[in-house]
Short mmCIF file of C-alpha atoms in Angstrom, two decimals:
data_model
loop_
_atom_site.label_atom_id
_atom_site.label_comp_id
_atom_site.label_asym_id
_atom_site.label_seq_id
_atom_site.Cartn_x
_atom_site.Cartn_y
_atom_site.Cartn_z
CA MET F 1 46.65 176.19 117.93
CA LYS F 2 44.53 173.57 119.55
CA LYS F 3 46.02 170.64 121.53
CA PHE F 4 45.91 167.14 119.95
CA MET F 5 42.66 165.37 120.82
CA ASP F 6 41.87 167.36 123.95
CA GLU F 7 38.42 167.38 125.70
CA ASN F 8 36.97 169.58 122.90
CA PHE F 9 38.54 167.40 119.94
CA LEU F 10 36.46 167.98 116.88
CA LEU F 11 34.12 170.56 118.63
CA SER F 12 34.70 173.88 116.89
CA THR F 13 32.06 176.07 118.63
CA ASP F 14 30.65 176.72 122.01
CA THR F 15 27.29 175.24 121.13
CA ALA F 16 29.09 172.11 119.91
CA LYS F 17 30.91 171.91 123.15
CA THR F 18 27.71 172.12 125.12
CA LEU F 19 25.85 169.59 122.89
CA TYR F 20 28.62 166.91 123.36
CA HIS F 21 29.68 167.33 126.88
CA SER F 22 25.98 168.20 128.31
CA TYR F 23 23.89 166.14 125.96
CA ALA F 24 25.82 163.31 123.93
CA ALA F 25 28.71 162.18 126.03
CA ASP F 26 26.98 160.06 128.63
CA MET F 27 24.16 158.63 126.23
CA PRO F 28 24.23 154.77 126.22
CA ILE F 29 25.79 153.20 123.19
CA VAL F 30 23.23 151.20 121.04
CA ASP F 31 25.59 148.95 118.77
CA TYR F 32 23.17 147.47 116.56
CA HIS F 33 25.31 146.14 114.05
CA CYS F 34 28.59 144.57 114.77
CA HIS F 35 30.71 141.35 114.35
CA VAL F 36 32.05 140.93 118.07
CA SER F 37 31.90 137.27 119.43
CA ALA F 38 29.03 136.35 121.75
CA LYS F 39 31.17 133.42 123.19
CA GLU F 40 33.71 135.74 124.28
CA ILE F 41 31.20 138.00 125.90
CA PHE F 42 29.85 134.85 127.93
CA GLU F 43 33.33 133.76 128.84
CA ASP F 44 34.35 137.26 129.76
CA LYS F 45 37.45 136.88 127.73
CA ARG F 46 40.67 138.54 128.82
CA PHE F 47 43.58 139.62 126.42
CA GLU F 48 47.21 139.14 127.26
CA ASN F 49 48.45 142.14 125.23
CA ILE F 50 47.39 144.92 123.07
CA THR F 51 48.02 143.10 119.81
CA GLN F 52 45.35 140.52 120.65
CA VAL F 53 42.75 143.12 121.52
CA TRP F 54 43.64 145.56 118.97
CA LEU F 55 45.08 143.87 115.86
CA GLY F 56 43.70 140.46 115.95
CA GLY F 57 41.02 140.39 113.10
CA ASP F 58 40.91 144.13 112.44
CA HIS F 59 41.26 144.50 108.74
CA TYR F 60 41.11 148.13 109.03
CA LYS F 61 44.50 148.17 110.66
CA TRP F 62 45.80 145.40 108.38
CA ARG F 63 45.18 147.75 105.45
CA VAL F 64 47.22 150.49 107.14
CA MET F 65 50.06 148.18 107.47
CA ARG F 66 49.94 146.63 103.99
CA SER F 67 49.75 150.33 102.58
CA ASN F 68 53.08 151.02 104.41
CA GLY F 69 54.75 147.98 102.89
CA VAL F 70 54.63 145.73 105.81
CA ASP F 71 55.20 141.99 104.96
CA GLU F 72 52.27 139.79 105.71
CA ARG F 73 54.16 137.88 108.27
CA TYR F 74 53.74 140.94 110.54
CA ILE F 75 50.05 141.12 109.72
CA THR F 76 48.40 137.74 109.74
CA GLY F 77 51.67 135.71 109.78
CA ASP F 78 53.71 133.91 112.47
CA ALA F 79 55.67 137.14 113.80
CA THR F 80 55.30 137.73 117.51
CA ASP F 81 52.43 139.79 119.06
CA PHE F 82 55.17 142.53 119.89
CA GLU F 83 56.59 142.41 116.44
CA LYS F 84 53.13 143.08 114.96
CA PHE F 85 52.33 145.78 117.15
CA GLN F 86 55.58 147.50 116.45
CA LYS F 87 55.04 147.32 112.65
CA PHE F 88 51.71 148.92 113.29
CA ALA F 89 52.95 151.67 115.34
CA GLU F 90 55.55 152.38 112.65
CA ALA F 91 52.75 152.82 110.13
CA LEU F 92 50.16 154.76 112.03
CA PRO F 93 51.96 158.18 111.87
CA LYS F 94 51.52 158.09 108.13
CA ALA F 95 47.73 157.84 108.52
CA ILE F 96 47.10 161.54 108.76
CA GLY F 97 43.64 162.28 107.64
CA ASN F 98 42.82 158.69 108.23
CA PRO F 99 40.04 157.93 110.83
CA MET F 100 42.22 155.10 112.06
CA TYR F 101 44.72 157.70 113.63
CA HIS F 102 41.70 159.11 115.48
CA TRP F 103 40.19 155.83 116.68
CA CYS F 104 43.44 154.37 117.77
CA HIS F 105 44.33 157.55 119.98
CA LEU F 106 40.73 157.73 121.44
CA GLU F 107 40.99 153.93 122.41
CA LEU F 108 44.48 154.46 123.97
CA LYS F 109 43.22 157.39 125.95
CA LYS F 110 39.86 155.80 127.05
CA TYR F 111 40.96 152.35 127.88
CA PHE F 112 44.57 152.78 128.60
CA GLY F 113 44.70 156.14 129.90
CA TYR F 114 47.43 157.08 127.42
CA ASP F 115 47.69 160.81 126.36
CA GLY F 116 50.71 160.60 124.20
CA VAL F 117 51.27 159.66 120.54
CA LEU F 118 51.90 156.08 119.12
CA ASN F 119 54.74 155.97 116.80
CA ALA F 120 57.86 153.76 116.37
CA ASP F 121 59.52 155.40 119.24
CA THR F 122 56.68 154.99 121.70
CA ALA F 123 55.56 151.52 120.80
CA LYS F 124 57.35 149.70 123.60
CA GLU F 125 56.03 152.32 126.19
CA VAL F 126 52.51 151.87 125.08
CA TRP F 127 52.83 148.01 124.86
CA ASP F 128 54.04 147.84 128.47
CA LEU F 129 51.32 150.26 129.66
CA ALA F 130 48.58 148.04 128.03
CA GLU F 131 50.07 144.70 129.11
CA ALA F 132 49.81 146.13 132.82
CA LYS F 133 46.37 147.77 132.20
CA LEU F 134 44.88 144.49 130.74
CA LYS F 135 45.44 142.67 133.85
CA GLU F 136 43.08 145.10 135.66
CA PRO F 137 39.59 143.70 136.33
CA GLN F 138 37.77 146.27 134.26
CA MET F 139 39.66 145.19 131.09
CA SER F 140 37.96 141.99 130.35
CA VAL F 141 35.33 141.82 127.58
CA ARG F 142 32.48 142.54 129.93
CA GLY F 143 34.47 145.22 131.92
CA LEU F 144 35.16 146.91 128.50
CA ILE F 145 31.30 146.79 127.43
CA GLU F 146 30.33 148.04 130.87
CA GLN F 147 32.74 150.95 131.04
CA SER F 148 31.74 151.91 127.52
CA ASN F 149 28.13 152.22 128.61
CA VAL F 150 26.77 149.76 125.89
CA ALA F 151 23.10 149.07 126.29
CA PHE F 152 22.78 146.86 123.23
CA ILE F 153 24.95 144.75 121.11
CA GLY F 154 23.42 143.25 117.90
CA THR F 155 25.79 140.60 116.70
CA THR F 156 26.06 138.95 113.13
CA ASP F 157 25.12 135.54 112.83
CA ASP F 158 24.44 132.57 110.50
CA PRO F 159 21.07 130.91 110.29
CA THR F 160 22.67 127.67 111.11
CA ASP F 161 24.11 128.94 114.40
CA ASN F 162 22.82 127.04 117.54
CA LEU F 163 23.14 130.72 119.51
CA GLN F 164 24.27 128.76 122.60
CA TRP F 165 26.53 131.67 123.71
CA HIS F 166 23.58 134.13 123.23
CA ILE F 167 21.29 131.78 125.23
CA LYS F 168 23.85 131.29 128.02
CA ILE F 169 24.31 135.13 128.40
CA LYS F 170 20.42 135.49 128.59
CA GLU F 171 20.27 132.56 131.14
CA GLN F 172 23.02 133.97 133.26
CA GLY F 173 21.52 137.24 133.64
CA THR F 174 24.37 139.18 135.12
CA LEU F 175 25.16 141.37 132.17
CA LYS F 176 23.09 144.59 131.99
CA THR F 177 23.77 145.09 128.30
CA VAL F 178 21.41 143.23 125.92
CA VAL F 179 23.28 140.84 123.66
CA ALA F 180 21.07 139.74 120.65
CA PRO F 181 21.69 137.75 117.51
CA SER F 182 21.25 139.10 113.98
CA PHE F 183 20.10 136.84 111.15
CA ARG F 184 22.53 136.97 108.37
CA PRO F 185 21.44 134.46 105.71
CA ASP F 186 23.84 135.32 102.98
CA LYS F 187 25.27 131.87 102.55
CA ALA F 188 21.80 130.58 101.81
CA PHE F 189 21.40 133.34 99.11
CA ASN F 190 24.81 133.01 97.50
CA ILE F 191 24.07 130.18 95.08
CA ASP F 192 26.61 131.53 92.65
CA LYS F 193 29.47 131.06 95.34
CA ALA F 194 31.62 128.04 96.33
CA GLY F 195 30.09 126.03 98.96
CA TRP F 196 26.55 126.69 98.54
CA LYS F 197 25.53 123.12 97.99
CA GLU F 198 27.36 122.12 101.20
CA TYR F 199 25.87 124.91 103.13
CA ILE F 200 22.31 123.89 102.15
CA ALA F 201 22.96 120.56 103.46
CA SER F 202 24.02 122.06 106.92
CA LEU F 203 20.95 124.32 106.63
CA SER F 204 18.87 121.40 105.94
CA SER F 205 20.29 119.31 108.82
CA VAL F 206 19.88 121.92 111.42
CA SER F 207 16.28 123.01 110.42
CA GLY F 208 15.05 119.48 109.83
CA VAL F 209 13.75 120.51 106.30
CA LYS F 210 14.83 118.57 103.33
CA ILE F 211 15.78 121.36 100.76
CA ASN F 212 15.15 120.49 97.39
CA SER F 213 12.94 123.41 96.08
CA PHE F 214 12.13 127.06 96.62
CA GLU F 215 9.36 126.30 99.02
CA SER F 216 11.47 123.90 101.19
CA LEU F 217 14.37 126.51 101.35
CA LYS F 218 11.88 129.07 102.51
CA ALA F 219 10.58 126.59 105.07
CA ALA F 220 14.18 125.99 106.52
CA LEU F 221 14.85 129.79 106.71
CA ARG F 222 11.58 130.41 108.36
CA ASP F 223 12.37 127.72 110.96
CA ARG F 224 15.67 129.24 111.79
CA MET F 225 13.99 132.84 111.85
CA ASN F 226 11.57 131.63 114.40
CA PHE F 227 14.24 130.05 116.48
CA PHE F 228 16.36 133.31 116.39
CA ASP F 229 13.29 135.24 117.46
CA THR F 230 13.09 133.16 120.65
CA VAL F 231 16.56 134.34 121.49
CA GLY F 232 15.84 137.90 121.00
CA CYS F 233 16.62 138.71 117.43
CA LYS F 234 15.92 142.24 116.52
CA ALA F 235 17.15 142.55 112.90
CA SER F 236 18.49 140.84 109.75
CA ASP F 237 21.41 141.71 107.85
CA HIS F 238 21.94 141.01 104.11
CA GLY F 239 25.41 141.80 102.43
CA LEU F 240 24.88 142.11 98.86
CA ASP F 241 27.92 142.54 96.51
CA PHE F 242 25.51 144.47 94.34
CA MET F 243 21.91 145.52 94.45
CA ILE F 244 19.63 142.84 92.98
CA PHE F 245 16.08 142.74 91.55
CA CYS F 246 15.08 140.20 88.93
CA PRO F 247 11.69 138.53 89.79
CA ALA F 248 11.02 134.91 88.92
CA ASP F 249 8.23 132.25 89.49
CA GLU F 250 8.48 129.33 91.54
CA LYS F 251 8.94 126.72 88.84
CA THR F 252 12.00 128.73 87.52
CA LEU F 253 13.52 128.95 91.09
CA ASP F 254 12.96 125.18 91.64
CA LYS F 255 14.93 124.45 88.46
CA ILE F 256 17.65 126.94 89.59
CA ILE F 257 17.91 125.35 93.08
CA LYS F 258 18.25 121.90 91.70
CA LYS F 259 20.80 123.02 89.34
CA GLY F 260 22.81 124.48 92.20
CA LEU F 261 22.16 121.27 94.13
CA SER F 262 23.50 119.13 91.38
CA GLY F 263 26.79 120.97 91.58
CA LYS F 264 26.23 122.87 88.13
CA ALA F 265 27.22 126.43 88.05
CA VAL F 266 24.36 128.76 87.71
CA THR F 267 24.27 131.94 85.51
CA ALA F 268 24.40 135.42 87.20
CA ILE F 269 20.68 136.05 86.05
CA GLU F 270 19.78 132.80 87.66
CA ALA F 271 21.34 133.77 91.12
CA GLU F 272 19.85 137.12 90.85
CA MET F 273 16.31 135.63 90.38
CA LEU F 274 16.96 133.48 93.47
CA LYS F 275 18.41 136.23 95.52
CA THR F 276 15.57 138.37 94.65
CA GLU F 277 12.62 136.18 95.65
CA LEU F 278 14.50 135.22 98.66
CA LEU F 279 14.65 138.89 99.76
CA LYS F 280 11.13 139.33 98.94
CA PHE F 281 10.22 136.25 101.16
CA CYS F 282 12.35 137.48 104.03
CA GLY F 283 10.92 140.97 103.95
CA LYS F 284 7.49 139.45 104.60
CA GLU F 285 8.87 137.35 107.28
CA TYR F 286 10.63 140.31 108.94
CA VAL F 287 7.19 142.01 109.24
CA ARG F 288 5.71 139.10 110.79
CA LEU F 289 8.39 139.00 113.51
CA GLY F 290 8.60 142.64 113.85
CA TRP F 291 12.44 142.70 112.78
CA ALA F 292 14.32 145.48 111.09
CA MET F 293 16.10 144.42 107.79
CA GLN F 294 19.44 145.96 106.94
CA ILE F 295 20.96 145.74 103.32
CA HIS F 296 24.51 146.56 102.75
CA TYR F 297 25.43 146.60 99.03
CA ASN F 298 27.91 148.00 96.47
CA CYS F 299 30.93 146.22 97.95
CA LEU F 300 33.45 144.60 95.55
CA ARG F 301 34.69 141.67 97.48
CA ASN F 302 37.86 139.97 97.29
CA PRO F 303 39.51 141.48 93.95
CA ASN F 304 42.88 140.12 95.19
CA THR F 305 42.40 136.68 94.14
CA LYS F 306 45.78 135.44 95.30
CA MET F 307 45.26 136.97 98.68
CA PHE F 308 41.75 135.49 98.86
CA ASN F 309 43.03 132.15 98.01
CA THR F 310 45.77 132.54 100.65
CA LEU F 311 43.65 134.26 103.56
CA GLY F 312 40.18 133.90 102.70
CA PRO F 313 37.44 136.53 103.05
CA ASP F 314 37.15 139.54 105.32
CA THR F 315 40.86 140.00 105.57
CA GLY F 316 41.17 143.43 104.32
CA PHE F 317 41.04 143.30 100.47
CA ASP F 318 37.50 144.46 99.56
CA CYS F 319 36.76 147.87 97.90
CA ILE F 320 33.86 150.05 96.98
CA GLY F 321 31.80 148.46 94.27
CA PRO F 322 31.03 149.90 90.79
CA ASN F 323 27.37 149.41 90.68
CA ASN F 324 25.03 151.67 92.37
CA GLY F 325 21.70 149.73 91.64
CA ALA F 326 19.32 152.64 92.25
CA ALA F 327 16.57 151.40 90.08
CA LYS F 328 16.74 147.95 91.63
CA VAL F 329 16.56 149.30 95.24
CA ALA F 330 13.46 151.31 94.21
CA LYS F 331 11.82 148.14 92.50
CA LEU F 332 12.63 145.90 95.61
CA LEU F 333 11.11 148.51 97.92
CA ASP F 334 8.12 148.84 95.72
CA SER F 335 7.54 145.22 95.45
CA LEU F 336 7.61 144.91 99.35
CA TYR F 337 5.48 147.85 99.86
CA SER F 338 2.77 147.11 97.33
CA THR F 339 2.32 143.63 99.19
CA ASN F 340 2.38 144.97 102.65
CA SER F 341 5.74 143.36 103.16
CA LEU F 342 8.09 146.23 103.76
CA PRO F 343 9.85 145.93 107.15
CA ARG F 344 11.59 148.53 108.95
CA THR F 345 14.59 148.81 106.55
CA ILE F 346 18.06 150.28 106.73
CA LEU F 347 19.83 150.92 103.58
CA TYR F 348 23.55 151.10 103.17
CA SER F 349 25.77 151.69 100.12
CA LEU F 350 29.36 151.58 100.20
CA ASP F 351 29.54 154.28 97.41
CA ALA F 352 29.10 157.70 99.04
CA ALA F 353 27.78 158.94 95.65
CA ASP F 354 24.56 157.04 96.53
CA ASN F 355 23.82 159.40 99.56
CA ALA F 356 21.37 161.65 97.86
CA PHE F 357 19.60 158.86 96.30
CA LEU F 358 19.23 156.79 99.42
CA ASP F 359 17.81 160.05 101.11
CA THR F 360 15.16 160.47 98.73
CA ILE F 361 14.23 156.85 98.05
CA ILE F 362 13.52 156.25 101.82
CA GLY F 363 10.97 159.30 101.71
CA ALA F 364 9.17 157.44 98.98
CA PHE F 365 8.25 154.50 101.14
CA GLN F 366 8.00 155.66 104.77
CA GLY F 367 5.37 154.24 106.93
CA SER F 368 3.09 155.39 109.98
CA GLU F 369 4.00 152.65 112.48
CA ILE F 370 7.35 154.47 113.39
CA ALA F 371 8.85 157.79 112.53
CA GLY F 372 11.83 156.98 110.15
CA LYS F 373 10.75 153.52 109.40
CA LEU F 374 13.07 153.50 106.45
CA GLN F 375 16.71 154.71 107.27
CA HIS F 376 19.75 155.68 105.35
CA GLY F 377 22.14 153.93 107.58
CA SER F 378 25.23 155.40 109.10
CA ALA F 379 28.30 156.02 106.86
CA TRP F 380 29.37 152.52 106.23
CA TRP F 381 32.94 151.06 106.30
CA PHE F 382 35.10 153.21 103.90
CA ASN F 383 33.00 156.01 104.62
CA ASP F 384 33.02 156.08 108.54
CA ASN F 385 35.39 159.01 108.57
CA LYS F 386 35.07 162.55 109.49
CA GLN F 387 34.13 163.76 106.02
CA GLY F 388 32.21 160.71 105.10
CA MET F 389 29.92 161.15 108.45
CA ARG F 390 29.48 164.89 107.89
CA ASP F 391 28.44 164.26 104.25
CA GLN F 392 26.00 161.27 105.06
CA MET F 393 24.44 163.52 107.70
CA VAL F 394 24.15 166.77 105.66
CA SER F 395 22.56 164.95 102.81
CA LEU F 396 20.19 163.14 105.09
CA ALA F 397 19.30 166.52 106.69
CA ASN F 398 19.00 168.08 103.28
CA LEU F 399 16.72 165.51 101.70
CA SER F 400 14.96 163.76 104.62
CA LEU F 401 14.75 164.18 108.54
CA LEU F 402 18.11 164.18 110.34
CA GLY F 403 16.23 164.20 113.64
CA ASN F 404 14.76 160.58 113.28
CA PHE F 405 18.26 158.99 112.19
CA ILE F 406 19.20 156.05 114.25
CA GLY F 407 22.82 156.98 114.37
CA MET F 408 26.02 155.06 114.56
CA LEU F 409 27.27 151.57 114.82
CA THR F 410 30.77 150.02 115.01
CA ASP F 411 30.61 147.23 112.35
CA SER F 412 33.55 146.02 114.15
CA ARG F 413 35.20 142.74 115.72
CA SER F 414 36.99 144.77 118.38
CA PHE F 415 35.51 145.41 121.93
CA LEU F 416 37.68 148.62 121.70
CA SER F 417 35.86 150.09 118.86
CA TYR F 418 32.99 151.61 121.03
CA THR F 419 34.95 154.92 120.86
CA ARG F 420 33.79 155.19 117.36
CA HIS F 421 30.46 156.15 118.77
CA GLU F 422 32.23 159.01 120.54
CA TYR F 423 33.88 160.03 117.30
CA PHE F 424 30.47 160.10 115.66
CA ARG F 425 28.94 162.09 118.30
CA ARG F 426 31.64 164.74 118.32
CA ILE F 427 31.07 165.15 114.61
CA LEU F 428 27.34 165.16 114.91
CA CYS F 429 27.50 167.90 117.73
CA ASP F 430 29.95 169.98 115.67
CA LEU F 431 27.74 169.87 112.62
CA ILE F 432 24.57 170.94 114.50
CA GLY F 433 26.52 173.39 116.70
CA GLU F 434 27.74 175.05 113.37
CA TRP F 435 24.25 175.43 112.06
CA VAL F 436 22.92 176.82 115.40
CA GLU F 437 25.57 179.34 115.65
CA ASN F 438 25.25 180.34 111.88
CA GLY F 439 21.71 181.12 112.75
CA GLU F 440 20.22 178.35 110.71
CA TYR F 441 18.58 176.75 113.51
CA PRO F 442 17.03 178.38 116.70
CA ASP F 443 19.48 178.70 119.78
CA ASP F 444 17.33 176.59 121.86
CA ILE F 445 20.05 174.21 123.58
CA ASP F 446 17.49 171.85 125.11
CA ALA F 447 15.64 171.51 122.01
CA VAL F 448 18.87 170.89 119.94
CA GLY F 449 20.17 168.64 122.77
CA LYS F 450 17.31 166.45 122.55
CA ILE F 451 17.84 165.97 118.75
CA VAL F 452 21.48 165.11 119.73
CA GLN F 453 20.32 162.65 122.42
CA ASP F 454 17.78 161.05 120.10
CA ILE F 455 20.33 160.48 117.45
CA SER F 456 22.98 159.28 119.65
CA ALA F 457 20.71 156.51 121.23
CA ASN F 458 16.98 157.11 121.78
CA ASN F 459 15.99 156.70 118.18
CA ALA F 460 17.95 153.35 117.86
CA LEU F 461 16.40 152.10 121.26
CA LYS F 462 12.90 152.96 120.01
CA TYR F 463 13.51 151.55 116.42
CA PHE F 464 14.42 148.05 117.61
CA GLY F 465 12.10 147.97 120.43
CA LEU F 466 14.67 148.07 123.32
CA GLU F 467 14.44 149.16 126.94
CA VAL F 468 17.59 150.13 128.79
CA LYS F 469 18.07 148.05 132.15
#
């Protein structure tokens, strides 16, 4: 029997062990999509206890607690930090087979030096250990980033953001890690959701463009894109509940925008028309700026209306969406490609059933500017578990070129989540090691090691035009 999470955790063959320890483990982390705070990075925030750094804002952990019948008071309510941690520790042992169990123990081991098992009985021991450890110099936000060997952080930012913290980080010049904003214009797209009219007023104010038509909306977004570009933006990100493609002419779009600005509800088709044409516009602008475009779709957001009204979005109540939208993905890519407006594009579907489709559609629209111009993004959200990652990579290998894959991201709000890259790399090395030892790929360790290093970091560095300091 193997020891729990020893140095060869998830590495089942000798080749896998060599690939991980000699080739993957020390590669820099390129975390090109996440939700950490640039303000906290600039201020080099410190945390008083493990709840603040571990449970605050982490809706993955909140779902574990809710699934264990924990009262909301101990999750997002007014319970003490220790009470919240205790409740999580009580729930964690039941997460057998859940990546959360592995993530948590990888984090405890790497950042706190804890080799034990977190449960109800050890919660106080871990709490005390973490509290003492967090006082050490290397446990500030910047310390966590540096000891994790993070080369690049791509945050997620609204077009109206003044990006002051990104600018201050850049001007200060003391952080080796590149911290860049990513353009997330969802609120400008979501004319069918509450608050759009008010958001457009804010966008108009910050851009200096009076928005009353489709052309003026594009002008305002273009202004903000240009500003983001000056601050080092490398990518955009679009969170679509479901994939859209319903073209419309400018006259129709003007009517839709005026309807939305008047406070009247737009129809689902009208909303899809606006979103479609905005995506097409954005694609053209991203080509001009040299940005990558990320599209996340197939998420059914906020199905629990009572909890949404109580806690708001992004609090752990979303699920996999019911509409794969394959034909619409194809039509969007075709529309952009046919007008020379298709940027480097990363597609993520929350439904793992879309793996084969994504791996074949990207092959239909690749370009010669860069190998792997179109990417099937890493196993996303509910799929970033051991089986989900393997399934995504096996499908990508079967139907495209795994060697050009840009690898893992955290998609996290926590500065301890960088161990997810370790988790991914171990799974990657085990998968490739298995193929080598089965005689499915030549036993050339340096050649295979290069593939592992490329997927771990090099491909992403090249894809986003980055240089490691």
